[in-house]
PDB file of C-alpha atoms in Angstrom:
ATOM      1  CA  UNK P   1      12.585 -57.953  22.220  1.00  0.00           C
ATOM      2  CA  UNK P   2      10.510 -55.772  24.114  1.00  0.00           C
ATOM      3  CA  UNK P   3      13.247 -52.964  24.287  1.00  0.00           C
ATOM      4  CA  UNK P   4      13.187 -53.192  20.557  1.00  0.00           C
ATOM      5  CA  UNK P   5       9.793 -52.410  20.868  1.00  0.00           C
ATOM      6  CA  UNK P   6       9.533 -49.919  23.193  1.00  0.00           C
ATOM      7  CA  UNK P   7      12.007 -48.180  21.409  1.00  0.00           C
ATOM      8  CA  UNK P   8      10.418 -47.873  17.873  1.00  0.00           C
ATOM      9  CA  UNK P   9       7.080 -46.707  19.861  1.00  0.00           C
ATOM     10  CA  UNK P  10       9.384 -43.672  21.632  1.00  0.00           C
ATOM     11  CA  UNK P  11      10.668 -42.827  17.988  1.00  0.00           C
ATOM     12  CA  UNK P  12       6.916 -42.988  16.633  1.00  0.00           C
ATOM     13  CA  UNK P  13       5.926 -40.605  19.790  1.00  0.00           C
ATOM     14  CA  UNK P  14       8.902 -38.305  19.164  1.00  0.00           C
ATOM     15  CA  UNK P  15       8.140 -38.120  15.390  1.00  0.00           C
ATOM     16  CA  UNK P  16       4.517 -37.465  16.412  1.00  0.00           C
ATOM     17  CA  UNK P  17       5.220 -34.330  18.729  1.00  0.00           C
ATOM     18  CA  UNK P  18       8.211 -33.031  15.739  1.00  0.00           C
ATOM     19  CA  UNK P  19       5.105 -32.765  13.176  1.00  0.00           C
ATOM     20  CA  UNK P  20       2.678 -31.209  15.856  1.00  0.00           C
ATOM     21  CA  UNK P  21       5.323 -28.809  16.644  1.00  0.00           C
ATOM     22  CA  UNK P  22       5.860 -28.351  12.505  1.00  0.00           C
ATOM     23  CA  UNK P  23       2.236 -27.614  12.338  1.00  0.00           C
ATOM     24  CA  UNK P  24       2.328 -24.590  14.924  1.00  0.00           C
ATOM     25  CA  UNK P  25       5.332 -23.526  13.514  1.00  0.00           C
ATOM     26  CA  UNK P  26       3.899 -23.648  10.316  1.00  0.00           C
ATOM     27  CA  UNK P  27       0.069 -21.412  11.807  1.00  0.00           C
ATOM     28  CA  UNK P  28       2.605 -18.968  14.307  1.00  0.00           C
ATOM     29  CA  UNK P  29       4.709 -17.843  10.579  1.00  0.00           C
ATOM     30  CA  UNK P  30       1.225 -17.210   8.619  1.00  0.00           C
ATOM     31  CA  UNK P  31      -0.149 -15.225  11.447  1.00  0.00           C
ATOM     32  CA  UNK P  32       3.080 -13.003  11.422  1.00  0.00           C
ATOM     33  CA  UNK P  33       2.789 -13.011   7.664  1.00  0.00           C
ATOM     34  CA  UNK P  34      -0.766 -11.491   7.298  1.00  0.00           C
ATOM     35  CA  UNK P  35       0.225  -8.690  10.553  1.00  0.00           C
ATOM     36  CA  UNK P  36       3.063  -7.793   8.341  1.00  0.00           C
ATOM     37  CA  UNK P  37       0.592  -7.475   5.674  1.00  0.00           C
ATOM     38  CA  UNK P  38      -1.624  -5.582   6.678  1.00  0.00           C
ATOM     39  CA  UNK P  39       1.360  -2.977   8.180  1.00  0.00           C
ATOM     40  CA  UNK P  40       2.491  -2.715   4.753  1.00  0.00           C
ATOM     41  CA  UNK P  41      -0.740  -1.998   3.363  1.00  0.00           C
ATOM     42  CA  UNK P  42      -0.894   0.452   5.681  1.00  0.00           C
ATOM     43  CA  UNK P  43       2.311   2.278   5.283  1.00  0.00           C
ATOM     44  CA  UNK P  44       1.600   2.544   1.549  1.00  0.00           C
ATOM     45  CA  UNK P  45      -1.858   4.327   2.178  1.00  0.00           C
ATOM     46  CA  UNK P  46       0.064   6.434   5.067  1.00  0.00           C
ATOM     47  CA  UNK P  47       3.095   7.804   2.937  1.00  0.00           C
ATOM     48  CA  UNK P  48       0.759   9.521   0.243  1.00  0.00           C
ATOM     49  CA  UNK P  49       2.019   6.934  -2.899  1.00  0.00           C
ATOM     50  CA  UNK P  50      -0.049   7.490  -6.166  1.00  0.00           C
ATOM     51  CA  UNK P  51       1.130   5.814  -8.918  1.00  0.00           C
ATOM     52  CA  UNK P  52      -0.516   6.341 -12.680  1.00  0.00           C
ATOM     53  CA  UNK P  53      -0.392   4.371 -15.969  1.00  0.00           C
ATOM     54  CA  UNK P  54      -0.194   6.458 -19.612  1.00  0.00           C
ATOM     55  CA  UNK P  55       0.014   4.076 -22.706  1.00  0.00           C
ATOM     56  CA  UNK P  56       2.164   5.825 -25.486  1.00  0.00           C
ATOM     57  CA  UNK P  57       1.299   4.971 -28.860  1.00  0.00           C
ATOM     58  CA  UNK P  58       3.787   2.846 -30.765  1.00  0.00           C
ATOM     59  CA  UNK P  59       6.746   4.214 -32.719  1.00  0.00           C
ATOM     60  CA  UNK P  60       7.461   2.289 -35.932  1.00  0.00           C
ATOM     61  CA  UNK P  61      10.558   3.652 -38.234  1.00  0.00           C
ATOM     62  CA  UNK P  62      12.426   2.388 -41.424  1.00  0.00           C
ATOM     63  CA  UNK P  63      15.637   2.155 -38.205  1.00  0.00           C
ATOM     64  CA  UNK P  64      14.051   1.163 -35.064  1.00  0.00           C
ATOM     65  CA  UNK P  65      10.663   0.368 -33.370  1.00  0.00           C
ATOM     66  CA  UNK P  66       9.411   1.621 -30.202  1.00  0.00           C
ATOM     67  CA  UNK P  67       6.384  -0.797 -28.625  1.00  0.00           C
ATOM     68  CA  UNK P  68       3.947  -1.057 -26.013  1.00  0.00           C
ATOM     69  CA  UNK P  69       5.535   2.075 -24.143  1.00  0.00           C
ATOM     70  CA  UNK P  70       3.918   3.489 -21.021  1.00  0.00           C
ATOM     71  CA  UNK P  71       4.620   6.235 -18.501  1.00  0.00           C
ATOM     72  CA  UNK P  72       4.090   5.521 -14.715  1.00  0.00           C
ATOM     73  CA  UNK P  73       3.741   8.486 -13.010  1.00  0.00           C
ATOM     74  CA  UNK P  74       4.517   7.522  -9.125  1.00  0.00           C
ATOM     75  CA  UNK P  75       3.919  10.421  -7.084  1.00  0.00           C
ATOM     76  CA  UNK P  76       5.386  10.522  -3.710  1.00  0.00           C
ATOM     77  CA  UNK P  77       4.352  13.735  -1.418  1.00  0.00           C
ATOM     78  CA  UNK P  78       4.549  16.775  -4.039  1.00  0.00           C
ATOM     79  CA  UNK P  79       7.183  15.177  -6.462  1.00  0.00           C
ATOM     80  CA  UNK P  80       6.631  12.766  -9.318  1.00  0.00           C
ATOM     81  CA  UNK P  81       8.783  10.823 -11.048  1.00  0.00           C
ATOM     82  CA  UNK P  82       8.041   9.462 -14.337  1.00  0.00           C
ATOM     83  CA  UNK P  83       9.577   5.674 -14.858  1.00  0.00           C
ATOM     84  CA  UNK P  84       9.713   4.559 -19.143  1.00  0.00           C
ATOM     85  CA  UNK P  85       8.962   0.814 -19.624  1.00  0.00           C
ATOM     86  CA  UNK P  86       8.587  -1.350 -23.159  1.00  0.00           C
ATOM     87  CA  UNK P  87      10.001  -2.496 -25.681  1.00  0.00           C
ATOM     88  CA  UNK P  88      12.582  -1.271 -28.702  1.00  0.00           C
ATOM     89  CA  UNK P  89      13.869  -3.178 -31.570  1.00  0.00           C
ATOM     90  CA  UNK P  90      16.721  -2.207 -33.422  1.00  0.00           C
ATOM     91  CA  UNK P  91      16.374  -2.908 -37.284  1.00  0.00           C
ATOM     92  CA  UNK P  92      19.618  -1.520 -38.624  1.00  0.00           C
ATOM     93  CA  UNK P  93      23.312  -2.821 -38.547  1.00  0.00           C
ATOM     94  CA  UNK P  94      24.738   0.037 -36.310  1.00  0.00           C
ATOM     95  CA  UNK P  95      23.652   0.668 -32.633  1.00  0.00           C
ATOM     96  CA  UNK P  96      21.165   3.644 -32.028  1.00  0.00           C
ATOM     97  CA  UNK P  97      20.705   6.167 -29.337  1.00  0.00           C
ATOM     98  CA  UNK P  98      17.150   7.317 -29.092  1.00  0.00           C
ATOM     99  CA  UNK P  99      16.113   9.605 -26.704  1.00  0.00           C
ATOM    100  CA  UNK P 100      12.362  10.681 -25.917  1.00  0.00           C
ATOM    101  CA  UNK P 101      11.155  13.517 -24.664  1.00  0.00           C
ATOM    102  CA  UNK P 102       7.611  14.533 -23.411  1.00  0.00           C
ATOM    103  CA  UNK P 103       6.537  18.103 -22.810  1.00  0.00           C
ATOM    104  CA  UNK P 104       5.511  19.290 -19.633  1.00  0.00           C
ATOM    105  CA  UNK P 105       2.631  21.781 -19.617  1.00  0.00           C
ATOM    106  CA  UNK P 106       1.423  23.753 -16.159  1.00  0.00           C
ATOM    107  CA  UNK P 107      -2.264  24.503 -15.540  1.00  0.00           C
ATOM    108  CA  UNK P 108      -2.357  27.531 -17.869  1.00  0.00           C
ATOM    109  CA  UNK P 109      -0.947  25.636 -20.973  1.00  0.00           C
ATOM    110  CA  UNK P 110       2.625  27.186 -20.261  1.00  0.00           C
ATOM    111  CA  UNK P 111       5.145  24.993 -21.323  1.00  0.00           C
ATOM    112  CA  UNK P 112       7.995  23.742 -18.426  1.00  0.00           C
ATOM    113  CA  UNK P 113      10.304  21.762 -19.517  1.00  0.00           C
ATOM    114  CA  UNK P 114      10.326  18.007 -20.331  1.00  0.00           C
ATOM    115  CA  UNK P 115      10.233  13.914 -19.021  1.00  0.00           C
ATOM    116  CA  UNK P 116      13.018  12.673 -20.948  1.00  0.00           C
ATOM    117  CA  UNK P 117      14.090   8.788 -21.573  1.00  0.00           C
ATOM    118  CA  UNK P 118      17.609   7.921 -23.655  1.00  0.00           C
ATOM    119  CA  UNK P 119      18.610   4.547 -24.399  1.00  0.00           C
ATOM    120  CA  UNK P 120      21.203   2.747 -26.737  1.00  0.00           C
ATOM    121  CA  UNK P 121      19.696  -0.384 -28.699  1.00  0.00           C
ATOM    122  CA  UNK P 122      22.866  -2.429 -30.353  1.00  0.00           C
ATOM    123  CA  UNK P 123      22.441  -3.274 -34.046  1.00  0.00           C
ATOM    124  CA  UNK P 124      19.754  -6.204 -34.637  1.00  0.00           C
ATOM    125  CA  UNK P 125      18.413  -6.340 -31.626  1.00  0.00           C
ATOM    126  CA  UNK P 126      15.482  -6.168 -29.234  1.00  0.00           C
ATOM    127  CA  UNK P 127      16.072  -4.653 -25.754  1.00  0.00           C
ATOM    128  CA  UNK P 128      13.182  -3.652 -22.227  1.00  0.00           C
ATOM    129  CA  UNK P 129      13.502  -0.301 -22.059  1.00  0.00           C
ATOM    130  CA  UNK P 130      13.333   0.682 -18.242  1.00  0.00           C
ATOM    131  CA  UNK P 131      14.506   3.930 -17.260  1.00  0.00           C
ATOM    132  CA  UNK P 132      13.262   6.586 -14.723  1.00  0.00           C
ATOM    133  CA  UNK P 133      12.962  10.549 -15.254  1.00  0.00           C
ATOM    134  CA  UNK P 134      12.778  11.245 -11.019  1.00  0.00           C
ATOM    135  CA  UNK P 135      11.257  14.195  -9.545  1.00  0.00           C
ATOM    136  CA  UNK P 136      10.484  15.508 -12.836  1.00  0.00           C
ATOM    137  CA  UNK P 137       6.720  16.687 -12.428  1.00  0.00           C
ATOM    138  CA  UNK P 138       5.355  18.674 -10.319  1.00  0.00           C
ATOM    139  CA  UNK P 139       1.438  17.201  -9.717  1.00  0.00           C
ATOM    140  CA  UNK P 140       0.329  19.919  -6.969  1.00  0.00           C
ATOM    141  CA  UNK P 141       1.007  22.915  -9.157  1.00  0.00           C
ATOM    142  CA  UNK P 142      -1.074  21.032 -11.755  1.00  0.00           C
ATOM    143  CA  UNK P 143       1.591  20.247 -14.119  1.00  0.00           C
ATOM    144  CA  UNK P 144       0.904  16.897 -16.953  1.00  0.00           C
ATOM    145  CA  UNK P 145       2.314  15.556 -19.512  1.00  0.00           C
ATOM    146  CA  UNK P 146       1.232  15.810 -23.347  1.00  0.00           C
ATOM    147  CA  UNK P 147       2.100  12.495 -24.885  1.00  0.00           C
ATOM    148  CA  UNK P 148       1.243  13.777 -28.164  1.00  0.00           C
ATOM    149  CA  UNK P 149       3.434  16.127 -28.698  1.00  0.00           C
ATOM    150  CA  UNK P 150       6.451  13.322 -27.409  1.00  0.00           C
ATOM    151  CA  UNK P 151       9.418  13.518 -29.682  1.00  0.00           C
ATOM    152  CA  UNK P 152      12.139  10.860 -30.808  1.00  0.00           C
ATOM    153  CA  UNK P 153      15.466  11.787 -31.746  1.00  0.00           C
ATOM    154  CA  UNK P 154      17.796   8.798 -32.994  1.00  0.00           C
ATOM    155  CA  UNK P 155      21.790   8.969 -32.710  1.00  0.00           C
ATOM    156  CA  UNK P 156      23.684   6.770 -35.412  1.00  0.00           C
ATOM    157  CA  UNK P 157      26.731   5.207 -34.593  1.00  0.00           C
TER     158      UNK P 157
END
């Protein structure tokens, strides 16, 4: 009887020193978490990253609607690339190509090319629209975008 005893107060110790060790476990992985934290806050201020928002104004058409689109601009070093997010809706029965492109313009009002975005929306239906124009812009030679003079040219087929 007092074995039986003995040996359910051993397995109440043991299970007693298992959480303990849980618990320092537990304090030893958040430490490591915030250190790696903070190195990876640090590497991102370190590496030059610049990222910036432009909100596009919405694109409504008898065949298709483009909405909430916006530009990030993520600049790494001198090069930017130019990353096309939102949404597109598809209202006829035949799938559409659109592509969009946005002028370029230096510091002296020179135009330079374009940021360009294609995707194909099938017929009826909604689709994200995530693509990336990389290493499009040059930010250091004071290039920008004009978003109002973007065009939209739809393919049928």
């Amino acid at each position: 009887m007092q074995y039986l005893q003995i040996g359910k107060l051993a397995t109440l110790v043991a299970f007693s020193l298992s959480l303990a060790a849980c618990a320092e476990l537990t304090n030893g992985l958040q430490a490591v978490n915030t250190t790696l934290a903070g190195i990876n806050s640090g590497t991102n201020s370190s590496s030059g990253t610049a990222t910036t928002t432009i909100a596009m104004p919405d694109k409504v058409t008898s065949q298709y609607e483009v909405r909430n689109l916006r530009l990030t601009q993520e600049t790494v070093s001198d090069l930017t690339s130019v990353h096309f997010k939102g949404q597109a809706y598809n209202k006829t029965k035949k799938n559409l190509r659109i592509s969009i492109k946005v002028p370029i313009y230096d510091q002296k009002g020179n135009h330079g090319g374009y940021v360009r975005s294609e995707f194909t929306i099938p017929p009826n239906e909604r689709i994200g629209i995530d693509t990336s124009d990389p290493y499009s812009i040059n930010l250091s030679k004071g290039e920008k975008l004009n978003t109002t003079k973007a065009t939209y040219r739809v393919d049928v087929f």
